[in-house]
XYZ file of C-alpha atoms in Angstrom:
613
model
C 0.336 0.225 0.044
C 3.300 2.708 0.338
C 4.653 1.646 -2.797
C 1.139 2.664 -4.138
C 0.779 5.513 -2.431
C 3.994 6.635 -3.286
C 3.709 5.941 -6.860
C -0.177 8.068 -6.611
C 2.096 11.333 -5.540
C 4.793 10.919 -7.349
C 2.369 10.692 -10.497
C 0.297 13.553 -8.898
C 3.327 15.567 -8.453
C 4.665 14.993 -12.099
C 1.412 15.968 -13.589
C 1.220 19.207 -10.793
C 4.623 20.231 -12.430
C 3.987 19.688 -15.578
C -0.131 21.010 -15.838
C 0.651 24.444 -17.380
C 2.450 23.523 -20.394
C 0.369 20.675 -21.354
C -2.673 22.906 -20.451
C -1.777 25.819 -22.563
C 0.254 23.188 -25.801
C -3.825 21.750 -24.837
C -5.148 25.461 -25.802
C -2.466 26.393 -28.986
C -3.525 22.617 -30.385
C -7.028 22.973 -30.420
C -6.948 26.370 -32.071
C -5.402 24.298 -35.037
C -7.407 21.583 -34.710
C -10.629 24.230 -34.723
C -8.933 25.897 -37.944
C -8.167 22.161 -39.521
C -11.240 21.356 -39.044
C -13.005 24.325 -40.496
C -10.638 24.241 -43.530
C -11.474 21.036 -44.085
C -15.539 21.331 -43.983
C -14.437 24.612 -46.621
C -13.578 22.076 -48.966
C -15.380 18.922 -48.633
C -18.412 21.165 -49.592
C -16.620 23.703 -51.177
C -15.199 21.548 -53.882
C -16.470 18.544 -55.892
C -14.878 15.323 -54.802
C -15.226 11.421 -55.885
C -16.424 8.639 -53.459
C -13.456 7.457 -52.634
C -12.028 11.244 -51.663
C -15.136 11.805 -49.378
C -14.851 9.067 -47.272
C -11.095 10.439 -46.730
C -12.290 13.433 -45.994
C -15.013 11.716 -42.930
C -12.214 9.565 -41.915
C -10.216 13.061 -41.054
C -13.325 13.973 -39.163
C -13.811 11.382 -37.132
C -9.563 11.205 -36.313
C -10.322 15.469 -34.975
C -13.796 13.460 -33.133
C -10.401 11.594 -31.282
C -8.960 15.174 -29.797
C -11.634 16.505 -28.879
C -12.146 13.232 -26.876
C -8.364 12.964 -25.366
C -8.128 16.564 -24.804
C -11.667 16.224 -22.657
C -9.804 13.445 -20.482
C -6.631 15.473 -20.727
C -8.282 17.979 -18.729
C -10.075 16.193 -16.402
C -6.918 14.496 -15.936
C -5.619 17.522 -14.551
C -8.324 18.709 -12.957
C -7.357 16.228 -9.667
C -11.309 16.254 -9.288
C -13.331 14.651 -11.516
C -16.566 14.536 -10.486
C -16.925 18.314 -10.028
C -14.745 18.890 -13.334
C -17.694 16.897 -15.280
C -20.459 18.528 -13.241
C -19.566 22.076 -14.039
C -18.379 20.996 -17.960
C -21.548 18.686 -18.105
C -22.943 20.027 -21.313
C -19.304 19.164 -23.359
C -19.417 15.770 -21.254
C -22.647 14.981 -22.564
C -21.631 15.800 -26.225
C -18.830 13.543 -25.878
C -20.797 10.787 -24.174
C -23.430 10.979 -27.524
C -20.282 10.779 -30.004
C -18.511 7.840 -27.338
C -21.633 5.507 -27.739
C -22.029 6.388 -31.517
C -18.559 5.364 -32.129
C -18.817 2.599 -30.255
C -21.483 1.250 -31.968
C -20.023 1.800 -35.039
C -16.524 -0.113 -34.572
C -17.707 -2.889 -32.283
C -20.722 -3.243 -32.457
C -21.059 -2.391 -36.712
C -23.849 -0.482 -36.050
C -23.901 2.912 -36.719
C -26.453 4.201 -34.848
C -26.669 8.303 -35.627
C -26.725 6.677 -39.915
C -29.362 4.558 -38.610
C -31.784 6.968 -37.048
C -31.375 9.630 -40.415
C -33.017 6.525 -42.411
C -35.489 5.279 -39.635
C -36.316 9.337 -40.831
C -37.422 8.633 -44.253
C -34.267 10.191 -45.212
C -33.130 10.188 -49.616
C -29.770 10.476 -48.277
C -28.851 9.562 -44.869
C -25.316 9.123 -45.327
C -25.221 13.289 -46.764
C -27.083 13.631 -43.080
C -24.657 11.496 -40.748
C -21.633 13.794 -42.040
C -23.299 17.175 -42.213
C -25.119 15.723 -38.626
C -20.994 15.257 -37.533
C -19.794 17.975 -39.179
C -22.069 20.234 -37.343
C -21.731 18.301 -34.081
C -17.663 19.051 -34.872
C -17.925 22.762 -35.480
C -19.591 22.993 -31.737
C -16.948 20.975 -29.982
C -14.049 23.419 -31.342
C -16.015 26.131 -30.771
C -16.147 24.563 -27.042
C -12.401 24.963 -27.074
C -11.663 27.358 -28.678
C -14.500 29.132 -26.436
C -11.701 28.229 -22.678
C -8.811 30.574 -24.526
C -8.628 34.159 -22.316
C -7.384 36.370 -24.412
C -6.058 39.700 -23.163
C -8.052 42.023 -25.158
C -7.239 45.534 -23.709
C -3.684 44.963 -25.378
C -4.940 45.741 -28.965
C -5.535 48.494 -27.382
C -8.877 49.115 -29.861
C -11.855 50.103 -29.137
C -14.790 47.069 -28.347
C -16.879 48.984 -31.119
C -14.359 48.709 -34.553
C -13.275 45.588 -33.001
C -16.404 44.391 -33.728
C -17.541 46.022 -36.625
C -14.139 44.357 -38.854
C -15.753 40.974 -36.815
C -18.679 41.461 -38.795
C -17.522 42.340 -41.662
C -15.126 39.514 -41.705
C -18.679 37.017 -41.598
C -19.852 39.349 -45.076
C -16.494 38.811 -46.808
C -16.572 34.992 -45.109
C -19.537 34.259 -46.510
C -18.944 35.529 -49.756
C -15.802 33.621 -50.185
C -17.933 29.984 -49.370
C -20.078 31.599 -51.911
C -18.217 32.231 -55.237
C -17.016 28.176 -54.515
C -17.830 26.026 -57.234
C -19.766 22.991 -54.946
C -22.574 26.165 -53.583
C -24.290 27.374 -55.903
C -25.848 25.707 -59.360
C -25.877 28.558 -62.097
C -27.432 27.887 -65.213
C -25.599 28.309 -68.917
C -24.559 32.294 -69.408
C -25.067 33.318 -65.598
C -22.608 36.014 -65.088
C -21.928 35.053 -61.035
C -19.221 37.303 -59.738
C -18.144 38.150 -56.244
C -20.041 41.231 -56.040
C -22.997 39.207 -56.667
C -21.232 36.739 -53.885
C -20.747 40.228 -51.471
C -24.118 41.379 -51.969
C -25.736 37.879 -51.350
C -23.538 37.287 -47.820
C -24.370 41.133 -46.911
C -28.333 40.165 -47.588
C -28.395 37.323 -45.357
C -25.796 38.462 -42.780
C -28.085 41.454 -42.091
C -30.763 39.804 -42.637
C -32.183 41.930 -45.252
C -33.053 39.323 -47.234
C -32.714 41.211 -51.006
C -31.181 39.141 -53.462
C -29.674 38.963 -57.162
C -30.869 35.476 -57.699
C -33.353 32.963 -56.862
C -32.723 31.264 -53.923
C -34.032 28.268 -55.504
C -32.696 27.030 -57.704
C -29.446 28.977 -58.098
C -28.033 27.268 -54.833
C -27.436 24.291 -53.812
C -28.265 22.468 -50.626
C -24.535 23.460 -49.131
C -25.152 27.471 -50.381
C -28.891 26.923 -49.125
C -26.704 25.915 -45.640
C -23.995 28.526 -45.980
C -26.734 31.198 -46.153
C -29.247 29.951 -43.253
C -26.246 30.137 -41.540
C -25.045 33.732 -41.870
C -28.894 34.488 -41.100
C -28.213 32.987 -37.673
C -25.448 35.317 -36.842
C -26.141 38.207 -38.528
C -29.533 37.806 -36.072
C -27.734 37.713 -33.381
C -25.033 40.828 -33.702
C -26.736 43.789 -31.768
C -27.142 42.101 -28.543
C -23.538 40.544 -28.818
C -21.959 44.008 -29.753
C -23.411 44.867 -26.299
C -21.806 41.641 -24.470
C -18.864 41.386 -26.444
C -17.934 45.046 -24.724
C -19.240 44.066 -21.814
C -16.382 41.461 -21.859
C -14.535 44.614 -21.681
C -15.353 45.565 -18.290
C -12.806 43.457 -17.059
C -10.127 45.343 -18.696
C -11.618 48.804 -17.297
C -13.985 49.646 -19.233
C -15.021 53.773 -19.206
C -18.137 54.956 -17.533
C -19.330 56.238 -21.697
C -18.871 52.957 -22.708
C -21.027 51.398 -19.517
C -24.239 54.084 -20.919
C -23.295 52.180 -24.178
C -23.647 48.774 -22.749
C -27.334 49.694 -21.548
C -28.207 50.815 -24.112
C -27.919 47.906 -26.671
C -28.934 45.107 -23.835
C -31.991 47.806 -22.420
C -30.569 47.249 -18.954
C -29.386 49.574 -16.203
C -27.335 46.876 -14.958
C -25.263 45.841 -17.445
C -23.219 43.447 -15.230
C -26.280 41.330 -15.641
C -25.520 41.092 -18.702
C -22.625 38.518 -18.663
C -25.509 35.159 -18.267
C -27.754 37.862 -21.786
C -26.017 36.160 -24.352
C -26.408 32.428 -23.097
C -29.874 32.982 -22.637
C -30.162 34.841 -25.769
C -29.496 31.825 -28.282
C -31.172 29.083 -25.945
C -34.003 31.255 -26.660
C -33.891 32.083 -29.590
C -33.283 28.688 -31.173
C -36.064 27.075 -28.566
C -38.427 29.785 -31.026
C -36.726 28.267 -33.656
C -37.149 25.217 -33.423
C -40.907 25.431 -31.837
C -41.653 27.047 -35.518
C -39.949 24.760 -37.268
C -41.985 21.827 -36.151
C -45.245 24.198 -36.354
C -43.776 24.764 -40.115
C -42.782 21.184 -40.636
C -46.564 19.865 -40.183
C -48.379 23.351 -41.846
C -46.256 23.461 -45.275
C -48.827 21.810 -47.936
C -47.737 18.966 -50.577
C -45.842 20.574 -53.327
C -42.457 19.142 -55.340
C -40.247 21.438 -53.338
C -41.037 19.519 -50.049
C -42.265 15.619 -52.055
C -38.717 14.287 -49.116
C -39.013 14.148 -45.730
C -35.858 15.303 -45.738
C -36.915 18.351 -47.689
C -40.067 19.085 -45.732
C -37.464 19.149 -42.667
C -34.626 20.940 -44.241
C -38.071 24.019 -45.276
C -39.400 24.156 -42.166
C -36.043 25.026 -40.427
C -34.932 27.315 -43.091
C -38.405 29.542 -43.258
C -38.011 28.903 -39.437
C -34.917 30.881 -38.924
C -35.652 33.114 -41.688
C -38.850 34.395 -40.478
C -37.871 35.055 -36.529
C -34.637 36.707 -37.426
C -36.375 38.993 -40.420
C -34.231 37.698 -43.108
C -36.892 36.983 -45.108
C -35.241 34.395 -47.529
C -37.219 31.949 -48.966
C -36.251 28.275 -50.504
C -39.832 28.810 -52.450
C -39.272 29.788 -56.158
C -40.502 33.237 -56.263
C -40.408 33.219 -52.521
C -43.834 33.031 -50.668
C -45.590 34.275 -53.431
C -45.520 31.286 -54.964
C -48.708 29.842 -55.443
C -47.769 26.381 -53.317
C -48.150 28.995 -49.971
C -49.609 31.873 -50.883
C -52.681 31.619 -49.776
C -51.622 28.705 -47.271
C -53.725 31.247 -44.047
C -51.803 28.908 -41.151
C -48.258 29.154 -43.036
C -48.795 32.834 -42.939
C -50.333 33.271 -39.575
C -46.745 30.871 -38.060
C -44.301 33.060 -40.051
C -45.786 36.059 -39.138
C -46.147 35.468 -35.685
C -41.884 33.812 -35.812
C -41.089 37.424 -37.232
C -43.109 39.641 -34.662
C -40.803 37.884 -32.150
C -37.881 38.442 -34.168
C -38.766 41.953 -34.361
C -39.908 42.251 -30.461
C -36.881 41.854 -29.836
C -34.564 39.576 -27.519
C -34.756 41.594 -24.224
C -38.467 42.198 -24.038
C -39.361 38.359 -25.154
C -37.148 37.297 -22.173
C -38.769 40.184 -19.503
C -42.293 38.903 -20.974
C -41.556 35.106 -20.478
C -39.612 35.210 -17.398
C -40.432 32.793 -15.100
C -39.627 34.591 -11.829
C -41.081 38.008 -13.473
C -44.464 36.577 -14.291
C -44.642 34.361 -10.842
C -43.747 38.951 -8.946
C -46.096 40.219 -11.485
C -49.015 37.571 -10.495
C -48.449 38.316 -6.965
C -47.972 41.846 -7.171
C -50.122 43.289 -9.851
C -49.047 47.101 -9.865
C -45.726 45.377 -11.229
C -45.750 46.298 -14.446
C -43.162 45.074 -17.974
C -39.882 46.724 -18.025
C -40.726 50.356 -19.884
C -38.447 49.890 -23.087
C -40.609 46.261 -22.895
C -43.542 48.111 -22.651
C -42.590 50.541 -25.662
C -41.411 47.291 -28.001
C -45.087 46.092 -26.927
C -47.303 48.729 -27.647
C -45.190 50.386 -30.892
C -45.046 47.128 -32.710
C -49.001 46.128 -31.766
C -49.860 49.689 -33.065
C -47.898 49.814 -36.187
C -49.117 46.688 -36.763
C -52.896 47.867 -36.768
C -52.705 51.214 -38.260
C -50.907 48.783 -41.364
C -53.429 46.624 -42.097
C -56.423 48.255 -41.798
C -54.800 50.950 -44.545
C -53.976 48.226 -46.441
C -57.554 47.191 -46.098
C -59.256 50.360 -47.133
C -56.105 51.126 -49.662
C -56.378 48.153 -51.503
C -59.470 46.596 -51.303
C -60.831 47.043 -54.264
C -58.247 46.945 -56.200
C -58.416 43.980 -56.765
C -55.713 42.152 -55.193
C -56.985 39.949 -53.056
C -58.872 36.509 -54.604
C -62.366 36.933 -55.087
C -63.174 33.383 -52.544
C -61.035 34.345 -49.743
C -63.818 36.061 -46.801
C -62.838 38.473 -44.247
C -59.945 36.776 -41.797
C -58.306 35.484 -45.131
C -58.022 39.180 -46.286
C -56.877 40.001 -42.985
C -54.293 38.119 -42.928
C -53.396 38.545 -45.990
C -52.681 42.727 -45.187
C -51.353 41.911 -41.479
C -48.998 39.082 -43.209
C -47.327 42.030 -45.841
C -47.794 44.660 -42.762
C -45.679 42.386 -40.203
C -43.118 42.227 -43.346
C -42.007 45.796 -42.852
C -39.486 44.567 -41.161
C -38.920 40.805 -42.574
C -39.127 40.338 -46.274
C -41.226 37.924 -47.325
C -44.600 38.699 -49.037
C -47.119 36.709 -50.054
C -48.043 39.177 -52.904
C -46.511 40.973 -55.176
C -45.062 44.328 -54.184
C -44.671 45.569 -57.677
C -48.510 45.363 -57.815
C -49.286 47.138 -54.587
C -51.131 50.350 -55.125
C -48.539 53.798 -54.774
C -50.080 54.970 -51.953
C -49.592 51.448 -50.128
C -45.687 51.658 -51.192
C -45.529 55.227 -49.702
C -47.060 53.750 -46.514
C -44.359 50.620 -46.902
C -41.833 53.710 -46.922
C -42.867 54.362 -43.443
C -42.742 51.647 -41.764
C -39.802 49.883 -43.464
C -38.446 53.310 -41.944
C -39.516 52.661 -38.111
C -38.676 48.774 -37.912
C -38.813 47.106 -34.951
C -37.895 47.338 -31.748
C -34.064 47.917 -29.460
C -32.101 44.654 -29.747
C -34.007 43.081 -32.194
C -32.899 41.203 -35.397
C -34.900 44.524 -37.165
C -33.799 47.363 -38.795
C -35.128 51.029 -39.379
C -34.783 53.580 -37.035
C -36.246 51.605 -34.271
C -39.763 51.423 -32.816
C -38.457 52.629 -29.036
C -36.748 56.197 -31.654
C -39.969 56.215 -33.188
C -41.420 56.928 -30.315
C -39.338 59.167 -28.237
C -40.004 60.967 -31.355
C -43.252 61.486 -30.386
C -43.822 61.596 -27.081
C -41.501 65.090 -27.970
C -43.355 66.233 -30.308
C -46.621 65.589 -28.551
C -44.787 67.493 -25.606
C -44.108 70.209 -28.077
C -47.980 70.535 -29.030
C -49.223 70.501 -25.389
C -46.224 73.041 -23.928
C -45.289 70.829 -21.219
C -41.429 71.114 -19.766
C -40.890 67.616 -19.723
C -41.251 64.396 -21.788
C -42.590 62.274 -19.758
C -43.800 58.189 -20.953
C -46.259 55.785 -18.425
C -46.258 57.547 -15.743
C -42.039 58.673 -15.997
C -40.310 61.525 -16.965
C -37.723 60.863 -20.116
C -34.808 62.805 -19.851
C -33.162 65.446 -22.551
C -30.341 62.934 -23.000
C -32.376 60.369 -24.863
C -34.248 62.816 -26.996
C -31.221 63.826 -28.009
C -30.016 60.229 -29.234
C -33.404 59.950 -30.212
C -32.896 62.917 -32.920
C -29.856 62.129 -34.059
C -30.096 58.210 -34.774
C -33.041 60.134 -36.493
C -30.815 62.731 -38.808
C -27.894 59.790 -38.702
C -30.386 57.721 -40.624
C -32.000 60.288 -42.765
C -28.498 61.436 -44.027
C -27.375 57.987 -44.741
C -30.503 57.475 -46.970
C -30.439 61.193 -49.274
C -26.519 59.927 -49.676
C -27.432 56.525 -51.238
C -30.260 57.459 -53.292
C -28.031 60.212 -54.762
C -25.550 57.878 -55.327
C -27.696 55.122 -56.802
C -28.985 57.575 -59.092
C -25.686 58.466 -60.746
C -25.155 54.385 -60.771
C -28.265 53.620 -62.372
C -29.092 56.859 -64.737
C -28.505 54.319 -67.797
C -32.001 52.122 -66.144
C -34.146 55.832 -65.084
C -33.242 57.234 -68.039
C -33.856 53.613 -70.015
C -37.305 52.970 -67.636
C -36.103 49.776 -66.848
C -35.945 51.595 -62.804
C -38.109 53.912 -62.115
C -36.953 56.777 -58.798
C -39.928 54.706 -56.534
C -38.578 51.453 -57.432
C -34.645 53.074 -56.739
C -36.086 54.351 -54.048
C -37.878 51.543 -52.260
C -34.995 49.883 -53.096
C -32.821 51.666 -50.926
C -35.552 51.809 -48.126
C -35.240 48.066 -48.032
C -31.233 47.475 -47.881
C -30.828 50.524 -44.831
C -33.775 49.764 -43.380
C -32.305 45.597 -43.453
C -36.125 44.904 -44.802
C -35.842 42.437 -48.227
C -38.758 44.009 -49.390
C -38.536 44.099 -53.735
C -39.938 45.392 -56.437
C -38.606 43.009 -58.786
C -35.118 45.219 -59.783
C -32.807 43.786 -57.688
C -31.684 42.305 -60.296
C -30.606 44.713 -62.588
C -28.766 47.148 -60.545
C -25.386 47.730 -61.757
C -22.113 45.915 -60.209
C -21.501 49.757 -58.602
C -25.647 49.898 -57.930
C -24.871 46.566 -55.566
C -21.485 47.595 -53.693
C -23.787 50.492 -52.900
C -26.526 49.025 -51.530
C -24.181 46.334 -49.923
C -22.630 48.987 -47.813
C -25.991 50.478 -47.096
C -26.780 47.267 -46.225
C -23.955 47.401 -43.876
C -24.603 50.760 -42.282
C -28.038 50.655 -41.447
C -27.594 47.646 -39.548
C -24.783 48.721 -37.922
C -24.969 52.122 -38.320
C -26.217 52.924 -34.825
C -23.216 51.236 -33.857
C -21.145 53.644 -35.532
C -22.620 56.623 -34.585
C -22.299 55.425 -30.523
C -18.221 54.670 -31.977
C -18.393 57.995 -32.234
C -20.298 59.332 -29.268
C -17.905 56.924 -27.120
C -15.022 58.879 -27.731
C -12.700 60.388 -24.674
C -13.874 63.498 -23.754
C -12.297 66.223 -21.083
C -15.253 66.810 -18.905
C -16.099 70.141 -18.279
C -17.483 71.470 -15.354
C -18.500 74.588 -16.127
C -21.671 75.893 -18.183
C -22.074 78.699 -20.558
C -25.053 80.412 -20.496
C -27.946 79.417 -22.513
C -28.714 80.378 -26.108
C -31.928 81.350 -28.034
C -32.884 80.600 -31.273
C -35.424 80.541 -33.656
C -36.858 77.466 -34.957
C -39.399 77.596 -37.790
């Protein structure tokens, strides 16, 4: 016994003395393996391969799984407390356990559990689904490993807003590079697909806009559509991700001004609670998308596009993700105007609900469904929702009702509605069109709408959705503050009030700053587009109303189109791409400018009086 105890102590001493260098080496290798996994995946999906080459690549993927099992075992050994280590890393442990069970069944029992599962689901290509699942699994493991690396970002000496914008732009260019790979697209003869088209499409997906220069249904392969879906998911989380991203910098001495910025982004007075906010947002958004996908799976009508079970599953998932993230990209030929779904009112209703939830904002959703707060509000009826959540709910609901009523009145006798549609069905059609002021789906051809309705849509797109949401525009909170400010001025009141709360003057100043920023940008991009598209305007291929509508849709990250997106020249597409980018991150750029360090002045000049109006 003494000999064994002596050996055990020597082993523990050896492990302890080598712990730092071993774990540091593992972190470096993890980064390299993560990059290798991503590179192999790009090579696998982006280029054509023989059956033998595919089998070799799949074997390499399985080999990388072996590293993650080895890495977890080493870290568990160096924890010196296996029970607590497994408890603290239960999620990673469960993922690796699932992988271990599948590998054991494959190599020892000659039974491929996951492959058989996809086969039982009726997939026409169970091997393809198995490989795709395995690769997504691998990417997630790589993310968990790399996520454990702590980088001292303070050494970069860069404004976190600038760094985030660089990363976001990198995602767009990376997506464009992916969409240029030969296996991502299925171009028809004579197609002139180029990098500008790929960049525009990637920006449209990442900025959750939805404007497309090519038909998503046929031009992109399954792999290309999968890339678009991931770009949509990444883009949908970007605003709140920015707030969390800046909160990370708080460890390194964040300035008071940046503390205020985080409050604005995540709509929280105590930004320390933001540390767990991103995980909540990711889980809740994914759960909503799963519920939406399940509903769409059963409600999508039979059509050639969903003849196979696997196609129906992918269609349901893609449209749920696209709807909740307000992207407006559809896999149906012609989009939701396709006869297979244009008048399927249950599908339109589910997608409308998903769009509405996405436009409400993540923080509002969490505030509404939080069980602890719900119980507290039931016990104490005087306790209300956070004022930001109330503004989001009320303003979005009022804009929807206002839009539907106007739409019905303006289009009732224009022949837009089918003669056999009853009032409820007409209301659903109108509601779906209006609710897409933030998303870009359309069950009717936008180009056929009456001019007054087009003008109405311009206004609604300009307003957009709630703060911290997937929608664009100036945001409903900004519009509400502007409305309250105007009402206060008309009534001659000294202070702006909302829900028995006093609105601080600095909030009103920010609202006017956002309004001015947006108007200046819209004017600038429209002016430049009239130059680049002067030939199309002169020839009649494009009207000025269509051009203005397209720009409003791009900058507000909506995606509705009057059917002229494919007619823009390359310079015009570049301008629209920049417009989408600044529209999605425009508020961040404004914040970045306001967050620069300024000298604090402890004096005040005399008040000035200037004539207005």
